[in-house]
């Protein structure tokens, strides 16, 4: 009976083999992380343009660099706050799950290699 169901499923939906030893999937980057990467690339390009530019163009490029710098600062601050909030949440759940183990791990002396 099990074989009949299995073969029917293979015929209908196809056979998918398991991949052993495959690394865990990396979560997709958030919108904020993607924007940070884009701004860093843009900052590098502006720096290269600034080195080649004339004095008149350099003023405009500096304004653009300043805007990117402030935007990057706010994005990075928000991202760090998000990471800190997640870390606090993880430690809180660990504590409530097993408070004695949490405290033991917290105050356990570090192992020193001779």
Coordinates of N, CA, C and O in Angstrom, one line a residue:
X1 N 0.8 -1.2 0.0 CA 0.0 0.0 0.0 C 0.9 1.3 0.0 O 0.6 2.2 -0.7
X2 N 1.9 1.2 0.9 CA 2.8 2.4 0.9 C 3.5 2.6 -0.4 O 3.7 3.8 -0.8
X3 N 3.9 1.5 -1.1 CA 4.6 1.7 -2.3 C 3.7 2.3 -3.4 O 4.2 3.1 -4.2
X4 N 2.5 1.9 -3.4 CA 1.5 2.4 -4.4 C 1.4 3.9 -4.2 O 1.5 4.7 -5.2
X5 N 1.2 4.4 -3.0 CA 1.1 5.8 -2.7 C 2.4 6.5 -3.1 O 2.3 7.6 -3.7
X6 N 3.5 6.0 -2.8 CA 4.8 6.6 -3.1 C 5.0 6.7 -4.6 O 5.3 7.8 -5.1
X7 N 4.7 5.6 -5.4 CA 4.9 5.7 -6.8 C 3.9 6.7 -7.5 O 4.3 7.4 -8.4
X8 N 2.7 6.7 -7.0 CA 1.7 7.7 -7.5 C 2.2 9.1 -7.3 O 2.1 9.9 -8.1
X9 N 2.7 9.4 -6.1 CA 3.3 10.7 -5.8 C 4.4 11.0 -6.7 O 4.6 12.2 -7.1
X10 N 5.3 10.1 -6.9 CA 6.5 10.3 -7.8 C 6.0 10.6 -9.2 O 6.5 11.6 -9.9
X11 N 5.0 9.9 -9.7 CA 4.5 10.1 -11.0 C 3.9 11.5 -11.1 O 4.0 12.2 -12.1
X12 N 3.1 11.9 -10.1 CA 2.3 13.1 -10.2 C 3.2 14.3 -9.9 O 3.1 15.3 -10.6
X13 N 4.1 14.3 -8.9 CA 4.8 15.4 -8.5 C 6.3 15.4 -8.8 O 7.0 16.4 -8.6
X14 N 6.9 14.2 -9.1 CA 8.3 14.1 -9.4 C 9.0 13.7 -8.2 O 8.5 13.7 -7.1
X15 N 10.3 13.3 -8.4 CA 11.1 12.8 -7.3 C 12.1 13.8 -7.0 O 12.8 14.4 -7.9
X16 N 12.3 14.1 -5.7 CA 13.3 15.1 -5.2 C 14.2 14.4 -4.3 O 13.8 13.9 -3.3
X17 N 15.5 14.4 -4.7 CA 16.5 13.7 -3.9 C 17.0 14.6 -2.7 O 17.0 15.9 -2.9
X18 N 17.3 14.0 -1.6 CA 17.8 14.8 -0.5 C 19.3 15.1 -0.7 O 20.0 14.3 -1.2
X19 N 19.7 16.3 -0.3 CA 21.1 16.6 -0.4 C 21.7 16.6 1.0 O 21.3 17.3 1.9
X20 N 22.6 15.7 1.2 CA 23.2 15.5 2.5 C 24.4 16.4 2.6 O 25.2 16.6 1.6
X21 N 24.7 16.9 3.8 CA 25.9 17.7 4.0 C 25.8 19.1 3.5 O 26.8 19.8 3.4
X22 N 24.6 19.5 3.1 CA 24.5 20.9 2.6 C 24.5 21.9 3.7 O 23.9 21.6 4.8
X23 N 25.1 23.0 3.5 CA 25.2 24.0 4.6 C 23.8 24.6 4.8 O 22.9 24.6 3.9
X24 N 23.6 25.2 6.0 CA 22.3 25.8 6.3 C 22.1 27.0 5.4 O 23.0 27.7 5.1
X25 N 20.9 27.2 5.0 CA 20.6 28.3 4.2 C 20.8 29.7 4.9 O 20.5 29.8 6.0
X26 N 21.3 30.6 4.2 CA 21.6 31.9 4.7 C 20.3 32.7 4.6 O 19.8 32.8 3.5
X27 N 19.8 33.4 5.6 CA 18.6 34.2 5.5 C 18.9 35.3 4.5 O 20.0 35.9 4.5
X28 N 17.8 35.7 3.8 CA 17.9 36.8 2.9 C 18.2 38.1 3.7 O 17.8 38.3 4.8
X29 N 18.9 39.0 3.1 CA 19.2 40.3 3.7 C 18.0 41.2 3.8 O 17.2 41.2 2.8
X30 N 17.9 41.9 4.8 CA 16.8 42.8 5.0 C 16.9 44.0 4.1 O 18.0 44.3 3.5
X31 N 15.8 44.7 4.0 CA 15.8 45.9 3.1 C 16.9 46.9 3.6 O 17.6 47.5 2.8
X32 N 17.0 47.1 4.9 CA 18.0 48.0 5.5 C 19.4 47.5 5.2 O 20.2 48.4 4.8
X33 N 19.7 46.3 5.3 CA 21.0 45.8 5.0 C 21.4 46.0 3.5 O 22.5 46.3 3.2
X34 N 20.4 45.7 2.7 CA 20.6 45.9 1.3 C 20.9 47.4 1.0 O 21.8 47.7 0.2
X35 N 20.2 48.3 1.6 CA 20.4 49.7 1.4 C 21.8 50.2 1.9 O 22.5 51.0 1.3
X36 N 22.2 49.6 3.0 CA 23.5 49.9 3.6 C 24.6 49.5 2.6 O 25.5 50.3 2.3
X37 N 24.5 48.3 2.0 CA 25.5 47.8 1.0 C 25.5 48.8 -0.2 O 26.6 49.1 -0.7
X38 N 24.3 49.2 -0.6 CA 24.2 50.0 -1.8 C 24.9 51.4 -1.5 O 25.6 51.9 -2.3
X39 N 24.6 51.9 -0.3 CA 25.2 53.2 0.0 C 26.7 53.2 0.2 O 27.4 54.1 -0.2
X40 N 27.2 52.0 0.7 CA 28.7 51.9 0.8 C 29.3 51.9 -0.5 O 30.4 52.5 -0.8
X41 N 28.7 51.1 -1.5 CA 29.3 51.1 -2.8 C 29.2 52.5 -3.5 O 30.2 52.9 -4.1
X42 N 28.1 53.2 -3.3 CA 28.0 54.5 -3.8 C 29.0 55.5 -3.2 O 29.6 56.3 -3.9
X43 N 29.3 55.3 -1.9 CA 30.3 56.1 -1.2 C 31.7 55.9 -1.9 O 32.4 56.8 -2.1
X44 N 32.0 54.6 -2.1 CA 33.3 54.3 -2.8 C 33.4 55.0 -4.1 O 34.4 55.6 -4.5
X45 N 32.3 54.9 -4.9 CA 32.3 55.5 -6.2 C 32.5 57.0 -6.2 O 33.3 57.6 -6.9
X46 N 31.8 57.7 -5.2 CA 32.0 59.1 -5.0 C 33.4 59.5 -4.6 O 33.9 60.5 -5.1
X47 N 34.0 58.7 -3.8 CA 35.4 58.9 -3.4 C 36.3 58.9 -4.6 O 37.2 59.7 -4.7
X48 N 36.1 57.9 -5.5 CA 37.0 57.8 -6.7 C 36.7 59.0 -7.6 O 37.7 59.6 -8.2
X49 N 35.4 59.4 -7.7 CA 35.1 60.6 -8.6 C 35.7 61.8 -8.0 O 36.2 62.7 -8.7
X50 N 35.7 61.9 -6.7 CA 36.2 63.1 -6.0 C 37.7 63.3 -6.3 O 38.2 64.4 -6.5
X51 N 38.5 62.2 -6.3 CA 39.9 62.3 -6.6 C 40.2 62.8 -8.0 O 41.2 63.4 -8.2
X52 N 39.3 62.4 -8.9 CA 39.5 62.8 -10.3 C 38.9 64.2 -10.7 O 39.2 64.8 -11.7
X53 N 38.0 64.7 -9.8 CA 37.2 65.9 -10.1 C 38.0 67.2 -10.0 O 39.0 67.2 -9.3
X54 N 37.5 68.2 -10.6 CA 38.1 69.5 -10.4 C 37.5 70.2 -9.2 O 36.6 69.6 -8.5
X55 N 38.0 71.3 -8.8 CA 37.6 72.0 -7.6 C 36.1 72.3 -7.5 O 35.5 72.2 -6.5
X56 N 35.6 72.8 -8.6 CA 34.2 73.1 -8.7 C 33.3 71.9 -8.4 O 32.3 71.9 -7.8
X57 N 33.7 70.8 -9.0 CA 32.9 69.5 -8.9 C 33.0 68.9 -7.5 O 32.1 68.3 -7.0
X58 N 34.2 69.2 -6.9 CA 34.4 68.6 -5.5 C 33.4 69.0 -4.5 O 33.1 68.3 -3.6
X59 N 33.0 70.3 -4.6 CA 32.0 70.8 -3.6 C 30.7 70.0 -3.7 O 30.2 69.6 -2.6
X60 N 30.2 69.8 -4.9 CA 29.0 69.0 -5.1 C 29.2 67.6 -4.6 O 28.3 67.0 -4.0
X61 N 30.3 67.0 -4.9 CA 30.6 65.6 -4.5 C 30.6 65.5 -3.0 O 30.2 64.6 -2.4
X62 N 31.2 66.6 -2.3 CA 31.2 66.6 -0.9 C 29.9 66.6 -0.2 O 29.6 66.0 0.8
X63 N 29.0 67.4 -0.9 CA 27.6 67.5 -0.4 C 26.9 66.1 -0.5 O 26.2 65.6 0.5
X64 N 27.1 65.4 -1.6 CA 26.6 64.1 -1.8 C 27.1 63.1 -0.8 O 26.4 62.3 -0.2
X65 N 28.4 63.2 -0.5 CA 29.1 62.3 0.5 C 28.5 62.6 1.8 O 28.3 61.6 2.6
X66 N 28.2 63.8 2.2 CA 27.7 64.1 3.5 C 26.3 63.6 3.7 O 26.0 63.0 4.7
X67 N 25.5 63.6 2.6 CA 24.1 63.0 2.7 C 24.2 61.5 2.9 O 23.4 61.0 3.7
X68 N 25.1 60.9 2.1 CA 25.2 59.4 2.2 C 25.7 59.1 3.6 O 25.3 58.1 4.2
X69 N 26.6 59.9 4.1 CA 27.2 59.6 5.5 C 26.1 59.6 6.5 O 26.0 58.8 7.4
X70 N 25.3 60.6 6.5 CA 24.2 60.8 7.5 C 23.2 59.6 7.4 O 22.7 59.1 8.3
X71 N 22.8 59.3 6.1 CA 21.9 58.2 5.9 C 22.4 56.9 6.4 O 21.8 56.1 7.0
X72 N 23.7 56.6 6.1 CA 24.4 55.4 6.6 C 24.4 55.4 8.1 O 24.2 54.3 8.7
X73 N 24.7 56.5 8.7 CA 24.7 56.5 10.2 C 23.4 56.1 10.8 O 23.3 55.3 11.7
X74 N 22.3 56.7 10.2 CA 21.0 56.3 10.8 C 20.6 54.9 10.5 O 20.0 54.2 11.4
X75 N 20.9 54.4 9.3 CA 20.6 53.0 9.0 C 21.4 52.0 9.9 O 20.9 51.0 10.4
X76 N 22.7 52.3 10.1 CA 23.5 51.4 10.9 C 23.1 51.4 12.4 O 23.1 50.4 13.0
X77 N 22.7 52.6 12.8 CA 22.2 52.7 14.2 C 20.9 51.9 14.4 O 20.8 51.2 15.4
X78 N 20.0 52.0 13.4 CA 18.8 51.2 13.5 C 19.1 49.7 13.4 O 18.5 48.9 14.2
X79 N 20.0 49.3 12.6 CA 20.4 47.9 12.5 C 21.0 47.4 13.8 O 20.7 46.3 14.2
X80 N 21.9 48.2 14.4 CA 22.5 47.8 15.6 C 21.5 47.7 16.7 O 21.5 46.7 17.6
X81 N 20.5 48.6 16.8 CA 19.4 48.5 17.8 C 18.6 47.2 17.6 O 18.2 46.6 18.5
X82 N 18.3 46.9 16.3 CA 17.6 45.7 16.0 C 18.3 44.4 16.5 O 17.7 43.5 17.1
X83 N 19.6 44.4 16.2 CA 20.4 43.2 16.6 C 20.5 43.1 18.1 O 20.4 42.0 18.7
X84 N 20.6 44.3 18.8 CA 20.7 44.3 20.3 C 19.3 43.8 20.9 O 19.3 43.0 21.8
X85 N 18.2 44.2 20.3 CA 16.9 43.8 20.7 C 16.8 42.3 20.5 O 16.2 41.6 21.4
X86 N 17.2 41.7 19.4 CA 17.1 40.3 19.2 C 18.0 39.5 20.2 O 17.6 38.5 20.7
X87 N 19.2 40.1 20.5 CA 20.1 39.4 21.4 C 19.5 39.4 22.8 O 19.5 38.3 23.5
X88 N 18.9 40.5 23.2 CA 18.2 40.5 24.5 C 17.0 39.5 24.6 O 16.8 38.9 25.6
X89 N 16.3 39.4 23.5 CA 15.2 38.5 23.4 C 15.7 37.1 23.5 O 15.1 36.3 24.2
X90 N 16.8 36.7 22.8 CA 17.3 35.4 22.9 C 17.8 35.0 24.4 O 17.5 34.0 24.9
X91 N 18.5 36.0 25.0 CA 18.9 35.7 26.4 C 17.8 35.6 27.3 O 17.8 34.8 28.2
X92 N 16.7 36.4 27.1 CA 15.5 36.4 28.0 C 14.9 35.0 27.9 O 14.5 34.4 28.9
X93 N 14.7 34.5 26.6 CA 14.1 33.2 26.5 C 14.9 32.1 27.0 O 14.4 31.1 27.6
X94 N 16.3 32.2 26.9 CA 17.1 31.2 27.5 C 17.0 31.2 29.0 O 16.9 30.1 29.7
X95 N 16.9 32.4 29.6 CA 16.7 32.5 31.1 C 15.4 31.8 31.5 O 15.4 31.0 32.5
X96 N 14.3 32.2 30.9 CA 13.0 31.6 31.3 C 12.9 30.1 31.0 O 12.2 29.4 31.7
X97 N 13.6 29.7 30.0 CA 13.6 28.2 29.7 C 14.3 27.4 30.8 O 13.7 26.4 31.2
X98 N 15.4 27.9 31.2 CA 16.2 27.1 32.3 C 17.0 28.1 33.0 O 18.2 28.3 32.7
X99 N 16.5 28.8 34.1 CA 17.2 29.8 34.8 C 18.5 29.3 35.4 O 19.5 30.0 35.5
X100 N 18.5 28.1 36.0 CA 19.7 27.6 36.7 C 20.8 27.4 35.7 O 22.0 27.7 36.0
X101 N 20.5 26.8 34.5 CA 21.6 26.6 33.5 C 22.1 28.0 33.0 O 23.3 28.1 32.8
X102 N 21.2 28.9 32.8 CA 21.6 30.2 32.3 C 22.6 30.9 33.3 O 23.6 31.4 32.9
X103 N 22.3 30.9 34.6 CA 23.2 31.5 35.6 C 24.5 30.7 35.7 O 25.5 31.3 35.8
X104 N 24.4 29.4 35.6 CA 25.6 28.6 35.6 C 26.5 28.9 34.5 O 27.7 29.1 34.6
X105 N 26.0 29.0 33.3 CA 26.8 29.4 32.1 C 27.3 30.8 32.2 O 28.4 31.2 31.7
X106 N 26.5 31.7 32.9 CA 26.9 33.1 33.0 C 28.1 33.3 33.9 O 29.0 34.0 33.6
X107 N 28.1 32.5 35.0 CA 29.2 32.7 36.0 C 30.2 31.5 36.0 O 31.1 31.5 36.8
X108 N 30.1 30.6 35.0 CA 31.1 29.6 34.9 C 32.5 30.1 34.6 O 32.6 31.0 33.7
X109 N 33.5 29.7 35.3 CA 34.9 30.2 35.0 C 35.3 29.7 33.6 O 35.0 28.6 33.2
X110 N 36.0 30.6 33.0 CA 36.5 30.2 31.6 C 37.7 29.2 31.7 O 38.5 29.3 32.6
X111 N 37.7 28.3 30.8 CA 38.7 27.3 30.8 C 40.0 27.9 30.2 O 40.0 28.5 29.1
X112 N 41.1 27.8 31.0 CA 42.4 28.3 30.5 C 43.2 27.2 30.0 O 43.4 26.2 30.8
X113 N 43.7 27.3 28.8 CA 44.6 26.2 28.3 C 46.0 26.4 28.8 O 46.5 27.5 28.8
X114 N 46.6 25.3 29.2 CA 48.0 25.4 29.8 C 49.0 25.7 28.7 O 48.9 25.6 27.6

